[in-house]
mmCIF file of C-alpha atoms in Angstrom:
data_model
loop_
_atom_site.group_PDB
_atom_site.id
_atom_site.type_symbol
_atom_site.label_atom_id
_atom_site.label_comp_id
_atom_site.label_asym_id
_atom_site.label_seq_id
_atom_site.Cartn_x
_atom_site.Cartn_y
_atom_site.Cartn_z
ATOM 1 C CA SER A 1 -18.072 7.514 22.883
ATOM 2 C CA GLY A 2 -14.359 7.428 23.790
ATOM 3 C CA ASP A 3 -11.228 8.690 22.179
ATOM 4 C CA VAL A 4 -10.865 8.547 18.416
ATOM 5 C CA LYS A 5 -7.916 6.435 17.284
ATOM 6 C CA TYR A 6 -6.095 8.100 14.427
ATOM 7 C CA LEU A 7 -3.858 6.361 11.943
ATOM 8 C CA SER A 8 -0.219 6.413 13.007
ATOM 9 C CA TRP A 9 2.302 7.305 10.295
ATOM 10 C CA PRO A 10 5.849 5.950 9.922
ATOM 11 C CA ILE A 11 7.107 9.553 9.835
ATOM 12 C CA PRO A 12 6.339 10.900 13.331
ATOM 13 C CA ASP A 13 5.923 14.533 12.168
ATOM 14 C CA LEU A 14 2.911 13.448 10.093
ATOM 15 C CA ASN A 15 1.056 12.292 13.216
ATOM 16 C CA ASP A 16 0.564 15.913 14.275
ATOM 17 C CA ARG A 17 -0.681 16.950 10.835
ATOM 18 C CA LEU A 18 -2.738 14.101 9.401
ATOM 19 C CA TYR A 19 -5.734 12.802 11.309
ATOM 20 C CA ALA A 20 -6.954 9.790 9.346
ATOM 21 C CA GLU A 21 -9.353 7.320 10.883
ATOM 22 C CA ASP A 22 -11.354 4.230 9.924
ATOM 23 C CA GLY A 23 -13.464 4.843 6.841
ATOM 24 C CA ASP A 24 -11.292 7.616 5.394
ATOM 25 C CA PHE A 25 -10.276 7.769 1.746
ATOM 26 C CA ILE A 26 -6.743 9.146 1.442
ATOM 27 C CA LEU A 27 -5.243 10.077 -1.904
ATOM 28 C CA ILE A 28 -1.473 10.434 -2.188
ATOM 29 C CA GLY A 29 -0.401 12.102 -5.420
ATOM 30 C CA GLY A 30 2.966 12.654 -6.975
ATOM 31 C CA ARG A 31 4.824 12.754 -10.239
ATOM 32 C CA PRO A 32 6.227 9.567 -11.788
ATOM 33 C CA SER A 33 9.251 8.058 -10.035
ATOM 34 C CA THR A 34 9.029 10.276 -6.940
ATOM 35 C CA GLY A 35 8.758 7.438 -4.413
ATOM 36 C CA LYS A 36 4.997 7.058 -3.956
ATOM 37 C CA SER A 37 5.200 3.253 -4.065
ATOM 38 C CA ALA A 38 8.211 3.129 -1.727
ATOM 39 C CA PHE A 39 6.505 5.485 0.733
ATOM 40 C CA SER A 40 3.239 3.545 0.660
ATOM 41 C CA LEU A 41 5.076 0.245 1.132
ATOM 42 C CA GLN A 42 6.816 1.733 4.179
ATOM 43 C CA CYS A 43 3.432 2.885 5.484
ATOM 44 C CA ALA A 44 1.913 -0.554 4.861
ATOM 45 C CA TRP A 45 4.741 -2.186 6.795
ATOM 46 C CA HIS A 46 4.251 0.257 9.675
ATOM 47 C CA TRP A 47 0.467 -0.211 9.757
ATOM 48 C CA ALA A 48 0.689 -4.006 9.474
ATOM 49 C CA ALA A 49 2.117 -4.163 13.001
ATOM 50 C CA ASP A 50 -1.426 -3.908 14.382
ATOM 51 C CA THR A 51 -3.809 -3.766 11.401
ATOM 52 C CA LYS A 52 -4.645 -6.252 8.651
ATOM 53 C CA VAL A 53 -3.354 -4.541 5.493
ATOM 54 C CA GLY A 54 -4.011 -5.352 1.850
ATOM 55 C CA PHE A 55 -1.593 -3.810 -0.660
ATOM 56 C CA PHE A 56 -3.126 -3.897 -4.143
ATOM 57 C CA SER A 57 -0.432 -3.420 -6.762
ATOM 58 C CA LEU A 58 -1.667 -2.770 -10.273
ATOM 59 C CA GLU A 59 1.741 -2.506 -11.932
ATOM 60 C CA THR A 60 4.406 -4.174 -9.780
ATOM 61 C CA SER A 61 4.523 -7.885 -8.961
ATOM 62 C CA SER A 62 4.226 -8.942 -5.339
ATOM 63 C CA ALA A 63 7.641 -10.650 -5.640
ATOM 64 C CA LYS A 64 9.276 -7.382 -6.685
ATOM 65 C CA LEU A 65 7.538 -5.492 -3.879
ATOM 66 C CA PHE A 66 8.698 -8.111 -1.382
ATOM 67 C CA ASP A 67 12.281 -7.869 -2.677
ATOM 68 C CA ARG A 68 12.183 -4.062 -2.296
ATOM 69 C CA LYS A 69 10.903 -4.352 1.257
ATOM 70 C CA MET A 70 13.484 -7.002 2.176
ATOM 71 C CA SER A 71 16.239 -4.834 0.731
ATOM 72 C CA GLY A 72 15.203 -1.965 2.977
ATOM 73 C CA ILE A 73 14.608 -4.030 6.107
ATOM 74 C CA ALA A 74 17.748 -6.129 5.885
ATOM 75 C CA GLY A 75 19.974 -3.429 4.399
ATOM 76 C CA ILE A 76 20.887 -5.613 1.436
ATOM 77 C CA SER A 77 21.246 -4.108 -2.022
ATOM 78 C CA MET A 78 18.627 -4.945 -4.624
ATOM 79 C CA ASP A 79 21.486 -6.052 -6.856
ATOM 80 C CA ALA A 80 22.525 -8.722 -4.341
ATOM 81 C CA ILE A 81 18.942 -9.901 -3.983
ATOM 82 C CA LYS A 82 18.193 -9.962 -7.710
ATOM 83 C CA ARG A 83 21.472 -11.669 -8.633
ATOM 84 C CA ASN A 84 21.238 -14.098 -5.707
ATOM 85 C CA LYS A 85 24.549 -12.883 -4.295
ATOM 86 C CA ILE A 86 23.594 -12.602 -0.657
ATOM 87 C CA ALA A 87 26.592 -13.180 1.613
ATOM 88 C CA GLN A 88 26.498 -15.650 4.520
ATOM 89 C CA GLU A 89 26.427 -12.873 7.150
ATOM 90 C CA GLN A 90 23.502 -11.268 5.307
ATOM 91 C CA TRP A 91 21.596 -14.582 5.383
ATOM 92 C CA GLU A 92 22.298 -14.788 9.109
ATOM 93 C CA HIS A 93 20.941 -11.262 9.534
ATOM 94 C CA ILE A 94 17.784 -12.177 7.566
ATOM 95 C CA THR A 95 17.328 -15.259 9.744
ATOM 96 C CA GLY A 96 17.695 -13.104 12.847
ATOM 97 C CA ILE A 97 14.965 -10.692 11.795
ATOM 98 C CA SER A 98 12.671 -13.263 10.154
ATOM 99 C CA SER A 99 10.238 -13.445 13.081
ATOM 100 C CA SER A 100 9.616 -9.697 12.871
ATOM 101 C CA ILE A 101 9.035 -10.045 9.127
ATOM 102 C CA VAL A 102 6.493 -12.871 9.309
ATOM 103 C CA SER A 103 4.666 -11.251 12.239
ATOM 104 C CA LYS A 104 3.464 -8.425 9.997
ATOM 105 C CA ASN A 105 -0.163 -8.715 8.914
ATOM 106 C CA ILE A 106 0.209 -7.630 5.306
ATOM 107 C CA GLU A 107 -0.764 -9.220 2.020
ATOM 108 C CA LEU A 108 0.554 -8.113 -1.372
ATOM 109 C CA ILE A 109 -2.063 -8.593 -4.091
ATOM 110 C CA GLU A 110 -1.259 -8.467 -7.788
ATOM 111 C CA ALA A 111 -4.296 -6.544 -9.010
ATOM 112 C CA ALA A 112 -3.721 -5.770 -12.699
ATOM 113 C CA GLY A 113 -7.103 -5.436 -14.420
ATOM 114 C CA PHE A 114 -9.041 -5.027 -11.147
ATOM 115 C CA THR A 115 -12.073 -2.777 -10.786
ATOM 116 C CA PRO A 116 -13.124 -0.993 -7.582
ATOM 117 C CA ALA A 117 -15.731 -3.765 -7.161
ATOM 118 C CA ASP A 118 -12.959 -6.396 -7.313
ATOM 119 C CA ILE A 119 -11.011 -4.530 -4.632
ATOM 120 C CA ARG A 120 -14.130 -4.246 -2.478
ATOM 121 C CA SER A 121 -14.802 -7.973 -2.834
ATOM 122 C CA VAL A 122 -11.236 -9.038 -1.950
ATOM 123 C CA THR A 123 -11.161 -6.576 0.952
ATOM 124 C CA MET A 124 -14.392 -8.002 2.333
ATOM 125 C CA MET A 125 -13.353 -11.651 1.843
ATOM 126 C CA ARG A 126 -9.939 -11.204 3.471
ATOM 127 C CA GLY A 127 -11.072 -8.857 6.221
ATOM 128 C CA TYR A 128 -8.633 -6.018 5.589
ATOM 129 C CA LYS A 129 -8.956 -2.986 7.851
ATOM 130 C CA LEU A 130 -6.701 -0.829 5.691
ATOM 131 C CA ILE A 131 -5.906 -1.102 2.005
ATOM 132 C CA ILE A 132 -3.432 0.595 -0.291
ATOM 133 C CA ILE A 133 -3.994 0.860 -4.032
ATOM 134 C CA ASP A 134 -0.923 1.438 -6.203
ATOM 135 C CA TYR A 135 -2.145 3.200 -8.292
ATOM 136 C CA VAL A 136 -5.697 4.465 -8.826
ATOM 137 C CA GLN A 137 -5.512 5.338 -12.553
ATOM 138 C CA LEU A 138 -4.780 1.708 -13.408
ATOM 139 C CA LEU A 139 -8.097 0.478 -12.021
ATOM 140 C CA GLN A 140 -10.723 -0.389 -14.625
ATOM 141 C CA SER A 141 -14.001 1.551 -14.675
ATOM 142 C CA THR A 142 -16.862 2.766 -16.846
ATOM 143 C CA GLY A 143 -17.077 6.248 -18.283
ATOM 144 C CA SER A 144 -17.013 8.035 -21.619
ATOM 145 C CA ASN A 145 -13.496 9.450 -21.071
ATOM 146 C CA ARG A 146 -10.582 8.942 -18.699
ATOM 147 C CA THR A 147 -11.556 11.847 -16.436
ATOM 148 C CA GLU A 148 -15.028 10.369 -15.942
ATOM 149 C CA GLN A 149 -13.543 6.913 -15.342
ATOM 150 C CA VAL A 150 -11.112 8.156 -12.674
ATOM 151 C CA THR A 151 -13.931 10.143 -11.044
ATOM 152 C CA ASN A 152 -16.071 6.970 -10.910
ATOM 153 C CA ILE A 153 -13.143 5.022 -9.443
ATOM 154 C CA SER A 154 -12.563 7.656 -6.739
ATOM 155 C CA LEU A 155 -16.257 7.783 -5.836
ATOM 156 C CA ALA A 156 -16.464 3.977 -5.611
ATOM 157 C CA LEU A 157 -13.392 3.786 -3.369
ATOM 158 C CA HIS A 158 -14.663 6.596 -1.144
ATOM 159 C CA ARG A 159 -18.043 4.875 -0.819
ATOM 160 C CA MET A 160 -16.311 1.568 -0.002
ATOM 161 C CA ALA A 161 -14.192 3.217 2.703
ATOM 162 C CA GLN A 162 -17.248 4.729 4.356
ATOM 163 C CA ASP A 163 -19.535 1.699 3.968
ATOM 164 C CA MET A 164 -16.996 -0.828 5.227
ATOM 165 C CA LYS A 165 -15.148 1.451 7.707
ATOM 166 C CA VAL A 166 -11.912 0.496 5.938
ATOM 167 C CA THR A 167 -9.173 3.067 5.513
ATOM 168 C CA VAL A 168 -8.376 3.331 1.794
ATOM 169 C CA VAL A 169 -5.051 4.836 0.723
ATOM 170 C CA ALA A 170 -4.836 5.298 -3.033
ATOM 171 C CA LEU A 171 -1.794 6.468 -4.937
ATOM 172 C CA SER A 172 -2.264 8.757 -7.919
ATOM 173 C CA GLN A 173 0.274 9.585 -10.563
ATOM 174 C CA LEU A 174 0.267 13.246 -11.537
ATOM 175 C CA LYS A 175 1.178 14.355 -15.023
ATOM 176 C CA ARG A 176 4.725 15.554 -15.631
#
């Protein structure tokens, strides 16, 4: 049946430790403000070189995510971007790297209020092969308490990953 193609990670050491493939459900957990979103955005950028990626953000606007990514790629401070104080040489640098930016196959989706069914529907319509959900506890679901709701969300996302052969990476915020 051939060699299995595993997901490549932007941190090379992870490639020898994590063997994710199409249809896997990957949960990345961490405490608040520990860099989960930044890490997943870096992963999305890496994966978008050869995979159609959907990044579902349930708390951060796509404009803010784009600004963060541009700051990192171009080496321009967020302050300069937010205050529109980008120097001429920085604009020239952005122009020089613009083709590598637009060649990425990534879409940032503002997903506040989404359910797992909404994510499944958008994923199917747009043909994503890998999706990232930032973050899982903000998805809407049924259940008599929050634990039951999050369990239902996780089960729905896992089922979607397997049914559609889409890699699902979901971020989870752990309690302090």
